[in-house]
Amino acid sequence: MDNIYLYMLIALTILAVADIVVGVSNDAINFLNSAIGSKALSLRTIMIVASLGIFIGAVYSSGLMEVARKGIFVPAQFSFHEIMLIFMTVMITDILLLDFFNTLGLPTSTTVSIVFNLLGAAVIMAVIKVGASDTETFADLGTYINTKKAIEIISGILLSVVIAFSVGAVVQWFSRLIFTFHYTEKIKNFGALFGGVALTAILYFIFMKGLKGTPYYSDMKGMIEGNEIYIILGGFVIFTLLSFVFQKITKKSILLVVIAVGTFGLALAFSGNDLVNFIGVPMAAYHSFEAWSGSGIPATEFTMGVLDKKMPAEPFLLFIAGGIMVVTLWFSKKAKTVAETEISLSRQSETHEKFKPNMLSRSIVKGTTLMSNALTAIIPKSTQEKVNASFKKPDSTVLTKDQSIDAPAFDMIRASVNLMVAGVLISIATAMKLPLSTTYVTFMVAMGTSLADRAWGAESAVYRVAGVLNVIGGWFLTALGAFTGAGIVVFLINWHPAVMTPILLLLTVILLVRNYLSHKKKSTLAKNEDSLKSAESSSVQGVIHESADNIANVVKRGNKIYSNAITGLAKQDLSSLKKNQKQIDKLSLEVDNLRDNIFYFIKNLDESSIGASNFYINILGYLQDMTQSLEYISKVSHKHVNNNHKKLKFNQIKELKEVNEAIEQLFIDTKAAFDSRSFEQIGNILTREENVVSIVSDKIQKQVERTRKEESSPKNTTLYFSLLLETKDLLKATMNLLEEYHDAHDGTVEPATISEDSIIATESNDDNDDNDDNDEQE
């Protein structure tokens, strides 16, 4: 039995590595989003700076493991056996919970996760102990749990969400009012002052939050504590002078330095303080095993009062943990998924919105709109005009939603404010000994600054608010899920440790692998070559050639969807029909996205290319007609089988397959014509399409005769007529599409496209941190 604790310790060590991986994947966005979103620095530079911050913070982290040992529960109340079960439970549940959120692409708090895992496991273990005791009642649960600390953490979370959002919005509003979106000249004149303020705030944050608890901090403690005001004033003077000299010598914006230093500071604070969330429990388990193994007392009788003592982490283990964190940062694809969520919610321009609006988001947007209108009626128009002038964006080429993904999400002013405000708030909370989550602070600051920057306009507000509500809801689900999950797992392990521990570990591995493969599959599908692409040409001939791939893809996928619907209906295969519905839903969404880009397409046309817009609008209309017909055919087929209605008769299935074969050959030839750009073949295809329509009409007539003489099932008849009539509509839409191409194509005209220079100008900051014009990325 004693060997089981050694096996648990080995398992906890392995789980600690997995926890670091999933934890860093979740928390990386805390310090990367501002630098990545602004594209002020190359991605390589950002990663190097962040890696240095992470490694230094991890290696010099010490004395931060108390929360895992005694911050949530009272260790003296539990035996070594019970403590090991609690720790094993916490690590299993924490890994699964964080990986679940990473797979969804939602940032959550590793602090909240570990705290509520500890709380849930400790509470249920205490309930088990009280239930088995003859002298204790449930009123004694308070002696097992550090309730004061738990309440502090929960209140700190709620306060940090509101304060971070509000302060971020206010600071960004005044920053934009002063510097405007045309900030290049103003940064040259006033950048030294802004750099002094920002760098002082960030560097003070590094000392107060990032290095607190390290061996070096104890040496500097006497100089720092009590002299904070002098340090801040002295730092402001020094950094203002340094900022002035930097701008004069390099001719570059000081904002580059602010963003680099801010990224380093947040990365250092993250690893130096959040490392406890990943290795605190295994460290506590190791110290517990070390104390028990030399005691000679049975595991069920050895109480864990030893955990009340301060035990610094081993430097070698911190070195290894820092290395794992850095490697994860460079190679984790899930970290990029989480980053995309936060950056998309704060993006200045329109983009593909990740979240769907809900009733609450609509109500919030309507309510704030009414408040805004009321304030507008009170504030003098002259004041409004002055404020609006500061928030007027520079004129540039209108980017499509696809193009905006590659352009900077926001400018360097907002990136600097994000880093500065997050650093100041975290350092203030640390000085006041208030518990908070770095994830919550950085996320809500980013949301507040994006709101103040008017990134949440009428076109996107309802989607962005829905996204923020989803993330905040996920935070509370983290706490609830951690508490409940840990409680269930500790109950199962306590029931039979030798059996349940390996089973739960195996289940953890299976779920992690499954989530990894699922995320990999989704990432692959997102880059599918069959995805539809928006047209960017400025002439009819250009649009014809550029959109040919889209037509070929729709025809190819439409052919497969139609065939699957007929085959699934013939075989009564509900699973196949359900998958088919997902495929047509995806295709319909892509066509809708193309229609959403009509505005950007027309805005980028020159005055002599109006014909291109008419042609593009027409073909999008026909594509939508095709997808609507396919959607209806897939829907009624699935509904018929799902409702367990009578199977279609042999003659009906045979006729549908004949129609399917004719359509399949027609679509194959159509795809080949568009793939090879052989638009001259369209005339021949149109002639054959009329023959297919006549085949469908013939089948309709046969069904009319069957209905009059022998048909006995109203459902079958309705379904069969619906399929054939919708097939005629599908063919009609396809025919109209082909006629549009046939009439518009002129092989003697060279296709014209929009000049890429105007687009590149808006993306000049992508990967060139050495460019002298970095401060003119807007």
PDB file of N, CA and C in Angstrom, residues 83-137:
ATOM      1  N   ILE A  83      -4.214  13.992   2.149  1.00  0.00           N
ATOM      2  CA  ILE A  83      -3.562  15.087   1.423  1.00  0.00           C
ATOM      3  C   ILE A  83      -3.125  14.635   0.029  1.00  0.00           C
ATOM      4  N   MET A  84      -2.560  13.431  -0.068  1.00  0.00           N
ATOM      5  CA  MET A  84      -2.114  12.913  -1.367  1.00  0.00           C
ATOM      6  C   MET A  84      -3.305  12.696  -2.301  1.00  0.00           C
ATOM      7  N   LEU A  85      -4.430  12.253  -1.759  1.00  0.00           N
ATOM      8  CA  LEU A  85      -5.632  12.086  -2.587  1.00  0.00           C
ATOM      9  C   LEU A  85      -6.137  13.443  -3.080  1.00  0.00           C
ATOM     10  N   ILE A  86      -6.079  14.450  -2.209  1.00  0.00           N
ATOM     11  CA  ILE A  86      -6.501  15.802  -2.584  1.00  0.00           C
ATOM     12  C   ILE A  86      -5.608  16.345  -3.699  1.00  0.00           C
ATOM     13  N   PHE A  87      -4.299  16.190  -3.532  1.00  0.00           N
ATOM     14  CA  PHE A  87      -3.360  16.718  -4.524  1.00  0.00           C
ATOM     15  C   PHE A  87      -3.508  16.012  -5.877  1.00  0.00           C
ATOM     16  N   MET A  88      -3.686  14.681  -5.852  1.00  0.00           N
ATOM     17  CA  MET A  88      -3.880  13.940  -7.099  1.00  0.00           C
ATOM     18  C   MET A  88      -5.155  14.400  -7.798  1.00  0.00           C
ATOM     19  N   THR A  89      -6.193  14.612  -7.034  1.00  0.00           N
ATOM     20  CA  THR A  89      -7.465  15.101  -7.578  1.00  0.00           C
ATOM     21  C   THR A  89      -7.306  16.465  -8.235  1.00  0.00           C
ATOM     22  N   VAL A  90      -6.632  17.372  -7.531  1.00  0.00           N
ATOM     23  CA  VAL A  90      -6.468  18.746  -8.022  1.00  0.00           C
ATOM     24  C   VAL A  90      -5.747  18.765  -9.362  1.00  0.00           C
ATOM     25  N   MET A  91      -4.674  18.009  -9.502  1.00  0.00           N
ATOM     26  CA  MET A  91      -3.900  18.031 -10.740  1.00  0.00           C
ATOM     27  C   MET A  91      -4.680  17.446 -11.909  1.00  0.00           C
ATOM     28  N   ILE A  92      -5.381  16.352 -11.681  1.00  0.00           N
ATOM     29  CA  ILE A  92      -6.176  15.734 -12.756  1.00  0.00           C
ATOM     30  C   ILE A  92      -7.257  16.694 -13.227  1.00  0.00           C
ATOM     31  N   THR A  93      -8.006  17.238 -12.280  1.00  0.00           N
ATOM     32  CA  THR A  93      -9.121  18.124 -12.631  1.00  0.00           C
ATOM     33  C   THR A  93      -8.630  19.411 -13.270  1.00  0.00           C
ATOM     34  N   ASP A  94      -7.528  19.969 -12.745  1.00  0.00           N
ATOM     35  CA  ASP A  94      -7.007  21.240 -13.261  1.00  0.00           C
ATOM     36  C   ASP A  94      -6.579  21.114 -14.718  1.00  0.00           C
ATOM     37  N   ILE A  95      -5.865  20.034 -15.045  1.00  0.00           N
ATOM     38  CA  ILE A  95      -5.394  19.825 -16.417  1.00  0.00           C
ATOM     39  C   ILE A  95      -6.569  19.703 -17.377  1.00  0.00           C
ATOM     40  N   LEU A  96      -7.552  18.897 -17.011  1.00  0.00           N
ATOM     41  CA  LEU A  96      -8.703  18.677 -17.902  1.00  0.00           C
ATOM     42  C   LEU A  96      -9.497  19.959 -18.098  1.00  0.00           C
ATOM     43  N   LEU A  97      -9.652  20.730 -17.026  1.00  0.00           N
ATOM     44  CA  LEU A  97     -10.439  21.957 -17.115  1.00  0.00           C
ATOM     45  C   LEU A  97      -9.751  22.999 -17.997  1.00  0.00           C
ATOM     46  N   LEU A  98      -8.447  23.220 -17.772  1.00  0.00           N
ATOM     47  CA  LEU A  98      -7.714  24.205 -18.572  1.00  0.00           C
ATOM     48  C   LEU A  98      -7.633  23.787 -20.033  1.00  0.00           C
ATOM     49  N   ASP A  99      -7.426  22.488 -20.272  1.00  0.00           N
ATOM     50  CA  ASP A  99      -7.351  22.015 -21.652  1.00  0.00           C
ATOM     51  C   ASP A  99      -8.691  22.178 -22.361  1.00  0.00           C
ATOM     52  N   PHE A 100      -9.774  22.000 -21.638  1.00  0.00           N
ATOM     53  CA  PHE A 100     -11.109  22.197 -22.211  1.00  0.00           C
ATOM     54  C   PHE A 100     -11.281  23.634 -22.682  1.00  0.00           C
ATOM     55  N   PHE A 101     -10.890  24.602 -21.843  1.00  0.00           N
ATOM     56  CA  PHE A 101     -11.021  26.010 -22.219  1.00  0.00           C
ATOM     57  C   PHE A 101     -10.060  26.372 -23.355  1.00  0.00           C
ATOM     58  N   ASN A 102      -8.866  25.790 -23.349  1.00  0.00           N
ATOM     59  CA  ASN A 102      -7.914  26.044 -24.429  1.00  0.00           C
ATOM     60  C   ASN A 102      -8.456  25.555 -25.765  1.00  0.00           C
ATOM     61  N   THR A 103      -9.105  24.383 -25.739  1.00  0.00           N
ATOM     62  CA  THR A 103      -9.670  23.822 -26.962  1.00  0.00           C
ATOM     63  C   THR A 103     -10.771  24.723 -27.508  1.00  0.00           C
ATOM     64  N   LEU A 104     -11.560  25.316 -26.604  1.00  0.00           N
ATOM     65  CA  LEU A 104     -12.609  26.254 -27.020  1.00  0.00           C
ATOM     66  C   LEU A 104     -12.033  27.594 -27.461  1.00  0.00           C
ATOM     67  N   GLY A 105     -10.774  27.863 -27.072  1.00  0.00           N
ATOM     68  CA  GLY A 105     -10.159  29.146 -27.414  1.00  0.00           C
ATOM     69  C   GLY A 105     -10.573  30.268 -26.491  1.00  0.00           C
ATOM     70  N   LEU A 106     -10.996  29.934 -25.269  1.00  0.00           N
ATOM     71  CA  LEU A 106     -11.433  30.948 -24.305  1.00  0.00           C
ATOM     72  C   LEU A 106     -10.376  31.111 -23.213  1.00  0.00           C
ATOM     73  N   PRO A 107      -9.914  32.353 -22.956  1.00  0.00           N
ATOM     74  CA  PRO A 107      -8.955  32.561 -21.864  1.00  0.00           C
ATOM     75  C   PRO A 107      -9.641  32.446 -20.518  1.00  0.00           C
ATOM     76  N   THR A 108      -9.087  31.662 -19.613  1.00  0.00           N
ATOM     77  CA  THR A 108      -9.627  31.568 -18.264  1.00  0.00           C
ATOM     78  C   THR A 108      -8.485  31.732 -17.272  1.00  0.00           C
ATOM     79  N   SER A 109      -8.786  31.670 -15.992  1.00  0.00           N
ATOM     80  CA  SER A 109      -7.788  31.945 -14.962  1.00  0.00           C
ATOM     81  C   SER A 109      -7.233  30.663 -14.369  1.00  0.00           C
ATOM     82  N   THR A 110      -5.906  30.492 -14.479  1.00  0.00           N
ATOM     83  CA  THR A 110      -5.272  29.339 -13.837  1.00  0.00           C
ATOM     84  C   THR A 110      -5.309  29.479 -12.317  1.00  0.00           C
ATOM     85  N   THR A 111      -5.322  30.721 -11.840  1.00  0.00           N
ATOM     86  CA  THR A 111      -5.412  30.961 -10.392  1.00  0.00           C
ATOM     87  C   THR A 111      -6.743  30.473  -9.850  1.00  0.00           C
ATOM     88  N   VAL A 112      -7.818  30.885 -10.503  1.00  0.00           N
ATOM     89  CA  VAL A 112      -9.154  30.469 -10.064  1.00  0.00           C
ATOM     90  C   VAL A 112      -9.307  28.956 -10.185  1.00  0.00           C
ATOM     91  N   SER A 113      -8.771  28.397 -11.272  1.00  0.00           N
ATOM     92  CA  SER A 113      -8.884  26.956 -11.474  1.00  0.00           C
ATOM     93  C   SER A 113      -8.229  26.183 -10.330  1.00  0.00           C
ATOM     94  N   ILE A 114      -6.987  26.542  -9.986  1.00  0.00           N
ATOM     95  CA  ILE A 114      -6.271  25.791  -8.948  1.00  0.00           C
ATOM     96  C   ILE A 114      -6.902  26.014  -7.574  1.00  0.00           C
ATOM     97  N   VAL A 115      -7.340  27.235  -7.308  1.00  0.00           N
ATOM     98  CA  VAL A 115      -7.932  27.545  -6.005  1.00  0.00           C
ATOM     99  C   VAL A 115      -9.226  26.777  -5.794  1.00  0.00           C
ATOM    100  N   PHE A 116     -10.094  26.772  -6.790  1.00  0.00           N
ATOM    101  CA  PHE A 116     -11.388  26.094  -6.624  1.00  0.00           C
ATOM    102  C   PHE A 116     -11.253  24.582  -6.730  1.00  0.00           C
ATOM    103  N   ASN A 117     -10.219  24.106  -7.426  1.00  0.00           N
ATOM    104  CA  ASN A 117      -9.941  22.667  -7.382  1.00  0.00           C
ATOM    105  C   ASN A 117      -9.539  22.253  -5.972  1.00  0.00           C
ATOM    106  N   LEU A 118      -8.645  23.041  -5.368  1.00  0.00           N
ATOM    107  CA  LEU A 118      -8.234  22.767  -3.987  1.00  0.00           C
ATOM    108  C   LEU A 118      -9.422  22.853  -3.039  1.00  0.00           C
ATOM    109  N   LEU A 119     -10.248  23.879  -3.239  1.00  0.00           N
ATOM    110  CA  LEU A 119     -11.401  24.081  -2.367  1.00  0.00           C
ATOM    111  C   LEU A 119     -12.399  22.931  -2.494  1.00  0.00           C
ATOM    112  N   GLY A 120     -12.712  22.539  -3.749  1.00  0.00           N
ATOM    113  CA  GLY A 120     -13.679  21.462  -3.966  1.00  0.00           C
ATOM    114  C   GLY A 120     -13.199  20.145  -3.392  1.00  0.00           C
ATOM    115  N   ALA A 121     -11.918  19.803  -3.657  1.00  0.00           N
ATOM    116  CA  ALA A 121     -11.379  18.536  -3.155  1.00  0.00           C
ATOM    117  C   ALA A 121     -11.318  18.525  -1.629  1.00  0.00           C
ATOM    118  N   ALA A 122     -10.879  19.653  -1.040  1.00  0.00           N
ATOM    119  CA  ALA A 122     -10.757  19.727   0.420  1.00  0.00           C
ATOM    120  C   ALA A 122     -12.122  19.671   1.103  1.00  0.00           C
ATOM    121  N   VAL A 123     -13.110  20.353   0.532  1.00  0.00           N
ATOM    122  CA  VAL A 123     -14.459  20.355   1.137  1.00  0.00           C
ATOM    123  C   VAL A 123     -15.055  18.947   1.141  1.00  0.00           C
ATOM    124  N   ILE A 124     -14.978  18.243  -0.011  1.00  0.00           N
ATOM    125  CA  ILE A 124     -15.565  16.898  -0.073  1.00  0.00           C
ATOM    126  C   ILE A 124     -14.802  15.932   0.835  1.00  0.00           C
ATOM    127  N   MET A 125     -13.478  16.072   0.875  1.00  0.00           N
ATOM    128  CA  MET A 125     -12.701  15.210   1.776  1.00  0.00           C
ATOM    129  C   MET A 125     -13.073  15.493   3.229  1.00  0.00           C
ATOM    130  N   ALA A 126     -13.291  16.773   3.551  1.00  0.00           N
ATOM    131  CA  ALA A 126     -13.708  17.131   4.913  1.00  0.00           C
ATOM    132  C   ALA A 126     -15.096  16.573   5.218  1.00  0.00           C
ATOM    133  N   VAL A 127     -15.989  16.617   4.235  1.00  0.00           N
ATOM    134  CA  VAL A 127     -17.341  16.058   4.419  1.00  0.00           C
ATOM    135  C   VAL A 127     -17.259  14.559   4.695  1.00  0.00           C
ATOM    136  N   ILE A 128     -16.376  13.865   3.935  1.00  0.00           N
ATOM    137  CA  ILE A 128     -16.195  12.417   4.155  1.00  0.00           C
ATOM    138  C   ILE A 128     -15.683  12.150   5.566  1.00  0.00           C
ATOM    139  N   LYS A 129     -14.715  12.956   6.009  1.00  0.00           N
ATOM    140  CA  LYS A 129     -14.150  12.780   7.351  1.00  0.00           C
ATOM    141  C   LYS A 129     -15.196  13.040   8.438  1.00  0.00           C
ATOM    142  N   VAL A 130     -15.953  14.122   8.272  1.00  0.00           N
ATOM    143  CA  VAL A 130     -16.984  14.465   9.262  1.00  0.00           C
ATOM    144  C   VAL A 130     -18.071  13.397   9.295  1.00  0.00           C
ATOM    145  N   GLY A 131     -18.438  12.900   8.096  1.00  0.00           N
ATOM    146  CA  GLY A 131     -19.466  11.863   8.024  1.00  0.00           C
ATOM    147  C   GLY A 131     -19.051  10.580   8.714  1.00  0.00           C
ATOM    148  N   ALA A 132     -17.751  10.285   8.699  1.00  0.00           N
ATOM    149  CA  ALA A 132     -17.252   9.053   9.328  1.00  0.00           C
ATOM    150  C   ALA A 132     -16.946   9.229  10.812  1.00  0.00           C
ATOM    151  N   SER A 133     -17.014  10.490  11.309  1.00  0.00           N
ATOM    152  CA  SER A 133     -16.664  10.759  12.702  1.00  0.00           C
ATOM    153  C   SER A 133     -17.892  10.690  13.607  1.00  0.00           C
ATOM    154  N   ASP A 134     -17.687  10.225  14.837  1.00  0.00           N
ATOM    155  CA  ASP A 134     -18.772  10.157  15.812  1.00  0.00           C
ATOM    156  C   ASP A 134     -18.868  11.434  16.637  1.00  0.00           C
ATOM    157  N   THR A 135     -17.799  12.231  16.610  1.00  0.00           N
ATOM    158  CA  THR A 135     -17.758  13.409  17.476  1.00  0.00           C
ATOM    159  C   THR A 135     -17.986  14.721  16.720  1.00  0.00           C
ATOM    160  N   GLU A 136     -17.766  14.732  15.397  1.00  0.00           N
ATOM    161  CA  GLU A 136     -17.883  15.963  14.623  1.00  0.00           C
ATOM    162  C   GLU A 136     -19.191  16.010  13.854  1.00  0.00           C
ATOM    163  N   THR A 137     -19.655  17.224  13.612  1.00  0.00           N
ATOM    164  CA  THR A 137     -20.841  17.453  12.788  1.00  0.00           C
ATOM    165  C   THR A 137     -20.451  18.355  11.620  1.00  0.00           C
TER     166      THR A 137
END
